[in-house]
Short mmCIF file of C-alpha atoms and ligand atoms in Angstrom, two decimals:
data_model
loop_
_atom_site.label_atom_id
_atom_site.label_comp_id
_atom_site.label_asym_id
_atom_site.label_seq_id
_atom_site.Cartn_x
_atom_site.Cartn_y
_atom_site.Cartn_z
CA MET A 1470 0.00 0.00 0.00
CA PRO A 1471 1.41 3.43 -0.85
CA VAL A 1472 2.40 5.38 2.23
CA SER A 1473 1.15 8.95 2.35
CA THR A 1474 3.53 11.53 3.66
CA GLU A 1475 0.79 14.11 3.91
CA HIS A 1476 0.29 15.61 7.35
CA PRO A 1477 -2.36 13.43 9.01
CA HIS A 1478 -4.34 16.47 10.14
CA SER A 1479 -4.39 18.53 6.98
CA VAL A 1480 -8.16 18.29 6.88
CA SER A 1481 -10.05 21.04 5.12
CA LYS A 1482 -12.81 20.98 7.75
CA LEU A 1483 -10.53 22.18 10.53
CA PRO A 1484 -11.22 25.71 11.78
CA MET A 1485 -8.59 28.01 10.34
CA SER A 1486 -8.36 30.84 12.79
CA ALA A 1487 -8.69 29.16 16.16
CA LYS A 1488 -5.77 28.38 18.44
CA VAL A 1489 -5.74 25.23 20.50
CA TYR A 1490 -4.33 25.01 24.02
CA ILE A 1491 -2.61 21.76 24.93
CA ASN A 1492 -0.96 21.52 28.35
CA GLY A 1493 -0.08 25.21 28.58
CA LYS A 1494 0.99 25.81 24.96
CA PHE A 1495 -0.96 27.17 22.01
CA PHE A 1496 -1.00 25.49 18.59
CA ASP A 1497 -2.56 26.11 15.20
CA PRO A 1498 -5.40 23.62 14.61
CA GLN A 1499 -3.40 21.45 12.16
CA ASP A 1500 -0.54 21.15 14.67
CA ALA A 1501 -2.73 20.50 17.71
CA THR A 1502 -2.17 16.77 18.16
CA ILE A 1503 -2.01 14.25 20.95
CA SER A 1504 -0.84 10.65 21.08
CA VAL A 1505 -2.76 7.79 19.46
CA PHE A 1506 -1.99 5.94 22.71
CA ASP A 1507 -4.03 8.42 24.73
CA HIS A 1508 -6.65 6.52 26.70
CA GLY A 1509 -9.09 9.31 25.91
CA LEU A 1510 -9.00 8.04 22.33
CA LEU A 1511 -8.52 4.34 23.05
CA TYR A 1512 -11.17 4.00 25.74
CA GLY A 1513 -13.10 7.27 25.98
CA ASP A 1514 -11.28 7.70 29.28
CA GLY A 1515 -11.57 11.37 30.05
CA ILE A 1516 -14.00 14.20 30.60
CA PHE A 1517 -15.06 17.40 28.89
CA GLU A 1518 -17.07 20.58 29.06
CA GLY A 1519 -18.67 22.82 26.45
CA LEU A 1520 -18.86 26.52 27.23
CA ARG A 1521 -19.98 29.66 25.41
CA ILE A 1522 -18.34 33.01 24.95
CA TYR A 1523 -20.76 35.92 24.71
CA ASN A 1524 -19.44 39.46 24.29
CA GLY A 1525 -15.93 38.43 25.23
CA LYS A 1526 -17.02 36.78 28.47
CA VAL A 1527 -17.22 33.08 29.24
CA PHE A 1528 -20.79 32.30 30.27
CA ARG A 1529 -21.15 30.57 33.66
CA LEU A 1530 -17.44 29.66 33.68
CA GLU A 1531 -17.42 28.85 37.39
CA GLN A 1532 -20.29 26.32 37.04
CA HIS A 1533 -18.61 24.57 34.11
CA ILE A 1534 -15.28 24.38 35.93
CA ARG A 1535 -17.02 22.93 38.98
CA ARG A 1536 -18.78 20.29 36.87
CA LEU A 1537 -15.47 19.41 35.17
CA TYR A 1538 -13.80 18.78 38.51
CA ASP A 1539 -16.84 16.83 39.74
CA SER A 1540 -16.63 14.63 36.64
CA ALA A 1541 -12.88 14.18 37.20
CA LYS A 1542 -13.40 13.18 40.81
CA ALA A 1543 -16.06 10.64 39.84
CA ILE A 1544 -13.69 8.89 37.40
CA HIS A 1545 -10.60 9.14 39.67
CA LEU A 1546 -8.86 11.53 37.30
CA LYS A 1547 -6.44 14.01 38.80
CA ILE A 1548 -6.48 17.14 36.65
CA PRO A 1549 -2.96 18.61 36.49
CA LEU A 1550 -4.27 22.17 36.98
CA SER A 1551 -6.10 23.65 39.93
CA PRO A 1552 -9.61 24.98 39.22
CA ALA A 1553 -8.21 28.53 39.35
CA GLU A 1554 -5.46 27.66 36.86
CA MET A 1555 -8.00 25.98 34.59
CA THR A 1556 -10.17 29.08 34.74
CA ASP A 1557 -7.18 31.25 33.76
CA ALA A 1558 -6.30 28.85 30.93
CA CYS A 1559 -9.83 29.17 29.51
CA VAL A 1560 -9.74 32.96 29.69
CA GLU A 1561 -6.28 33.03 28.06
CA SER A 1562 -7.47 30.66 25.30
CA VAL A 1563 -10.34 32.99 24.51
CA LYS A 1564 -7.92 35.91 24.39
CA GLN A 1565 -5.59 34.01 22.03
CA SER A 1566 -8.50 33.12 19.73
CA GLY A 1567 -9.54 36.72 19.31
CA TYR A 1568 -13.20 35.59 19.42
CA THR A 1569 -15.71 37.63 21.34
CA ASP A 1570 -18.47 35.12 20.60
CA GLY A 1571 -17.85 31.44 20.26
CA TYR A 1572 -17.67 28.07 21.89
CA ILE A 1573 -15.03 26.47 24.10
CA ARG A 1574 -14.41 22.75 24.23
CA LEU A 1575 -12.47 21.87 27.35
CA VAL A 1576 -11.14 18.31 27.45
CA VAL A 1577 -9.05 16.40 29.95
CA THR A 1578 -7.92 12.93 28.87
CA ARG A 1579 -6.33 10.21 31.01
CA GLY A 1580 -3.17 10.62 28.92
CA ALA A 1581 -1.02 8.28 26.83
CA GLY A 1582 -0.05 4.84 28.05
CA THR A 1583 0.38 1.22 27.13
CA LEU A 1584 -2.59 -0.77 25.81
CA GLY A 1585 -4.97 -2.07 28.46
CA LEU A 1586 -7.75 -0.39 30.36
CA GLY A 1587 -5.94 0.37 33.60
CA PRO A 1588 -5.45 4.08 34.25
CA GLU A 1589 -2.18 3.22 36.03
CA ARG A 1590 -0.78 2.46 32.55
CA THR A 1591 -1.02 6.16 31.69
CA GLU A 1592 0.71 9.26 32.82
CA ASN A 1593 0.30 12.94 32.08
CA PRO A 1594 -3.38 13.68 31.63
CA GLN A 1595 -3.77 15.99 28.65
CA THR A 1596 -5.58 19.28 29.03
CA ILE A 1597 -6.99 20.59 25.76
CA ILE A 1598 -8.89 23.82 25.17
CA ILE A 1599 -10.37 24.46 21.74
CA VAL A 1600 -11.99 27.80 20.97
CA ASP A 1601 -14.20 27.72 17.93
CA LYS A 1602 -17.44 28.99 16.42
CA ILE A 1603 -20.66 27.03 16.82
CA LYS A 1604 -24.10 27.18 15.29
CA LEU A 1605 -25.98 24.07 16.29
CA TYR A 1606 -29.24 24.56 14.42
CA PRO A 1607 -30.33 26.75 11.50
CA GLN A 1608 -32.25 29.88 12.59
CA GLU A 1609 -35.58 28.57 11.26
CA PHE A 1610 -35.64 25.97 14.05
CA TYR A 1611 -35.17 28.67 16.70
CA ASP A 1612 -38.10 30.56 15.14
CA ASN A 1613 -40.42 27.63 14.46
CA GLY A 1614 -39.28 24.87 16.81
CA LEU A 1615 -37.93 21.38 16.25
CA GLU A 1616 -39.45 17.99 15.71
CA ILE A 1617 -37.98 15.18 17.80
CA ILE A 1618 -38.55 11.45 18.25
CA THR A 1619 -38.11 9.20 21.26
CA ALA A 1620 -35.05 7.01 20.78
CA SER A 1621 -35.22 3.31 21.54
CA THR A 1622 -31.71 3.65 23.00
CA ILE A 1623 -32.21 4.45 26.68
CA ARG A 1624 -29.95 6.81 28.59
CA ASN A 1625 -27.05 5.17 30.44
CA HIS A 1626 -28.21 3.38 33.57
CA PRO A 1627 -26.86 5.48 36.47
CA GLY A 1628 -25.59 2.24 38.01
CA ALA A 1629 -23.43 1.64 34.93
CA LEU A 1630 -22.14 5.14 34.18
CA SER A 1631 -23.72 8.13 35.84
CA PRO A 1632 -25.15 10.58 33.29
CA GLN A 1633 -23.95 13.28 35.71
CA ILE A 1634 -20.41 12.57 34.50
CA LYS A 1635 -19.62 14.45 31.31
CA SER A 1636 -17.26 11.77 30.07
CA LEU A 1637 -15.55 11.36 26.72
CA ASN A 1638 -17.69 8.30 26.15
CA TYR A 1639 -20.74 9.70 24.40
CA LEU A 1640 -21.70 6.59 22.42
CA ASN A 1641 -24.94 6.27 24.37
CA ASN A 1642 -26.03 9.68 23.15
CA ILE A 1643 -24.59 9.19 19.68
CA MET A 1644 -26.65 5.99 19.20
CA ALA A 1645 -29.79 7.97 20.02
CA LYS A 1646 -28.66 10.82 17.76
CA ILE A 1647 -28.31 8.36 14.88
CA GLU A 1648 -31.88 7.20 15.49
CA ALA A 1649 -33.01 10.83 15.34
CA SER A 1650 -31.18 11.42 12.12
CA LYS A 1651 -32.56 8.23 10.51
CA ALA A 1652 -36.04 9.46 11.43
CA GLY A 1653 -35.30 12.80 9.76
CA CYS A 1654 -34.99 14.68 13.09
CA LEU A 1655 -32.17 16.70 14.60
CA GLU A 1656 -32.66 15.55 18.18
CA ALA A 1657 -34.05 12.61 20.13
CA LEU A 1658 -35.70 12.28 23.49
CA MET A 1659 -34.05 9.66 25.69
CA LEU A 1660 -35.85 7.71 28.40
CA ASN A 1661 -34.20 6.16 31.42
CA HIS A 1662 -34.17 2.48 32.40
CA LYS A 1663 -37.53 2.99 34.15
CA GLY A 1664 -39.14 4.36 30.99
CA GLU A 1665 -39.24 7.90 32.41
CA VAL A 1666 -38.20 10.95 30.42
CA ALA A 1667 -34.51 11.73 31.01
CA GLU A 1668 -33.16 14.25 28.52
CA CYS A 1669 -32.22 14.68 24.87
CA THR A 1670 -28.93 13.52 23.36
CA ALA A 1671 -27.08 16.74 24.20
CA ASP A 1672 -29.74 18.90 25.83
CA ASN A 1673 -32.04 18.92 28.83
CA ILE A 1674 -35.79 18.90 28.33
CA PHE A 1675 -38.58 21.05 29.77
CA ILE A 1676 -42.34 21.01 29.35
CA VAL A 1677 -45.04 23.51 30.28
CA ARG A 1678 -48.39 22.27 31.53
CA ASN A 1679 -51.10 24.55 32.95
CA GLY A 1680 -48.61 27.38 33.40
CA ASN A 1681 -46.11 25.22 35.32
CA LEU A 1682 -42.60 24.65 34.02
CA LEU A 1683 -41.51 21.05 34.58
CA THR A 1684 -38.21 19.26 34.01
CA PRO A 1685 -36.96 15.81 35.06
CA PRO A 1686 -34.98 15.68 38.32
CA THR A 1687 -31.31 14.63 38.49
CA ASP A 1688 -32.29 11.13 39.60
CA ALA A 1689 -34.05 10.59 36.26
CA GLY A 1690 -30.46 10.02 35.04
CA ILE A 1691 -29.52 13.30 33.38
CA LEU A 1692 -26.57 15.58 32.98
CA GLU A 1693 -27.28 18.51 35.28
CA GLY A 1694 -27.12 21.14 32.58
CA VAL A 1695 -25.74 24.56 33.32
CA THR A 1696 -28.33 26.05 30.95
CA ARG A 1697 -31.07 24.04 32.70
CA GLU A 1698 -30.04 25.66 36.00
CA VAL A 1699 -30.02 29.12 34.43
CA VAL A 1700 -33.51 28.56 32.95
CA LEU A 1701 -34.86 27.39 36.31
CA GLU A 1702 -33.46 30.59 37.89
CA LEU A 1703 -34.92 32.76 35.11
CA ALA A 1704 -38.32 31.11 35.60
CA LYS A 1705 -38.18 31.76 39.33
CA ASP A 1706 -37.22 35.41 38.82
CA GLY A 1707 -39.86 35.79 36.11
CA GLY A 1708 -42.67 34.46 38.30
CA ILE A 1709 -43.10 31.20 36.36
CA PRO A 1710 -43.73 28.30 38.78
CA ALA A 1711 -41.00 25.75 38.04
CA PHE A 1712 -40.57 22.24 39.40
CA GLU A 1713 -38.39 19.20 38.93
CA LYS A 1714 -40.80 16.36 38.31
CA THR A 1715 -40.64 12.80 37.03
CA LEU A 1716 -42.13 12.87 33.54
CA THR A 1717 -43.46 10.21 31.18
CA ARG A 1718 -43.71 10.31 27.41
CA HIS A 1719 -47.42 10.88 27.89
CA ASP A 1720 -46.67 14.07 29.87
CA VAL A 1721 -44.60 15.31 26.95
CA TYR A 1722 -47.25 14.42 24.34
CA VAL A 1723 -49.99 16.35 26.18
CA ALA A 1724 -47.78 19.29 27.21
CA ASP A 1725 -48.80 22.81 26.25
CA GLU A 1726 -45.17 23.60 25.39
CA CYS A 1727 -41.85 21.82 25.22
CA PHE A 1728 -38.31 23.07 24.79
CA MET A 1729 -34.70 21.96 25.18
CA THR A 1730 -31.76 23.70 26.80
CA GLY A 1731 -28.03 23.36 26.34
CA THR A 1732 -24.86 25.38 26.05
CA ALA A 1733 -24.67 24.91 22.29
CA ALA A 1734 -28.43 24.84 21.57
CA GLU A 1735 -29.35 27.55 24.13
CA VAL A 1736 -33.18 27.53 24.47
CA ILE A 1737 -35.01 25.96 21.53
CA GLY A 1738 -38.68 25.05 21.18
CA VAL A 1739 -39.86 21.50 20.43
CA VAL A 1740 -43.12 21.45 18.50
CA LYS A 1741 -43.57 17.79 17.56
CA VAL A 1742 -42.67 14.65 19.48
CA ASP A 1743 -43.17 11.19 17.95
CA ASP A 1744 -45.49 12.78 15.39
CA ARG A 1745 -47.68 14.40 18.09
CA GLU A 1746 -47.98 18.15 17.76
CA ILE A 1747 -47.14 19.92 21.02
CA GLY A 1748 -49.61 22.67 21.93
CA ASP A 1749 -50.54 24.52 18.78
CA GLY A 1750 -47.41 23.37 16.95
CA LYS A 1751 -45.48 26.61 17.52
CA PRO A 1752 -43.04 27.59 20.28
CA GLY A 1753 -45.36 28.71 23.12
CA PRO A 1754 -45.38 31.94 25.17
CA ILE A 1755 -43.40 30.61 28.14
CA THR A 1756 -40.78 29.11 25.81
CA ARG A 1757 -40.50 32.43 23.99
CA LYS A 1758 -40.30 34.39 27.25
CA LEU A 1759 -37.54 32.18 28.66
CA LYS A 1760 -35.67 32.24 25.36
CA SER A 1761 -35.75 36.01 25.38
CA LEU A 1762 -34.75 36.26 29.07
CA PHE A 1763 -31.87 33.89 28.33
CA GLN A 1764 -30.75 36.02 25.38
CA GLN A 1765 -30.85 39.14 27.53
CA LEU A 1766 -28.66 37.40 30.08
CA THR A 1767 -26.09 36.41 27.47
CA MET A 1768 -26.03 39.95 26.11
CA GLY A 1769 -25.00 40.84 29.66
N1 LIG B 558 -27.49 16.70 28.51
C1 LIG B 558 -26.43 16.21 27.86
C2 LIG B 558 -26.33 14.74 27.65
C3 LIG B 558 -25.43 17.07 27.38
O1 LIG B 558 -24.36 16.59 26.75
C4 LIG B 558 -25.56 18.46 27.60
C5 LIG B 558 -24.48 19.40 27.12
N2 LIG B 558 -24.46 19.57 25.75
C6 LIG B 558 -26.70 18.94 28.26
C7 LIG B 558 -27.63 18.02 28.72
C8 LIG B 558 -26.89 20.39 28.51
O2 LIG B 558 -25.96 20.83 29.46
P1 LIG B 558 -25.41 22.33 29.45
O3 LIG B 558 -26.59 23.21 29.58
O4 LIG B 558 -24.51 22.38 30.66
O5 LIG B 558 -24.69 22.51 28.18
#
């Protein structure tokens, strides 16, 4: 077989302007590489965060850093930086990128080591910070809402791998995302092992029923979204009664409104679930109010 001498990362889809932080140094995207022996690649052994930059400021940086260190603790991963140093590294990465609006992907892998699962085979966890642009959905979906399906793939059983850990192993969510895409949808609702509503593949879910805002509790087996927390606060401040409540698919089908929240997606209406129209088939008034309050917050 002919051997290519081309740089393995000369891929046209790489962002051109961004700089990538790896262990304290900045690289151009095509030079930002780590070992193929990294257990983050070999076993999904590592953790990550996704953050947003609005108007030059990192949104809810403290909450994301806390969740990163919580995830690390849960998987026995010692991050080489202190939370304060990690915070500074994120801020510096944003500065280096020159972006005033964008997305940060913060990754900590177990590091390179010999083959075999054991973390003791590795050394030097790798800290990676990518600053890039993101646009998850076309604008029309923010205006008109999304259609989703319920995936047959259930969310990870908390007794197997807690969905509270934002680990590098996202296959559970990716399997559900593939189901969504095969059904012609951009997102999928995931149930837990008890058949209750958990969350979407990369977003938390909310419904509105009789003026009450409802979202599944942590013990439904969800990632405790930073955006979810912000939306619950905004509801409280805006006089919208909001509760964490165990939800079934039926609750979603008969909801007056439904929307998803996430760092990348922000607040986005859901107007059809498993071919059932939600409410009148348009993003409802409480969804629109919370979306607008959220936007105001990000405009700071
Ligand atoms: N659930 C899952 C599975 C996620 O990956 C995410 C993050 N994309 C969320 C919910 C939303 O969390 P956040 O608001 O912190 O981005």
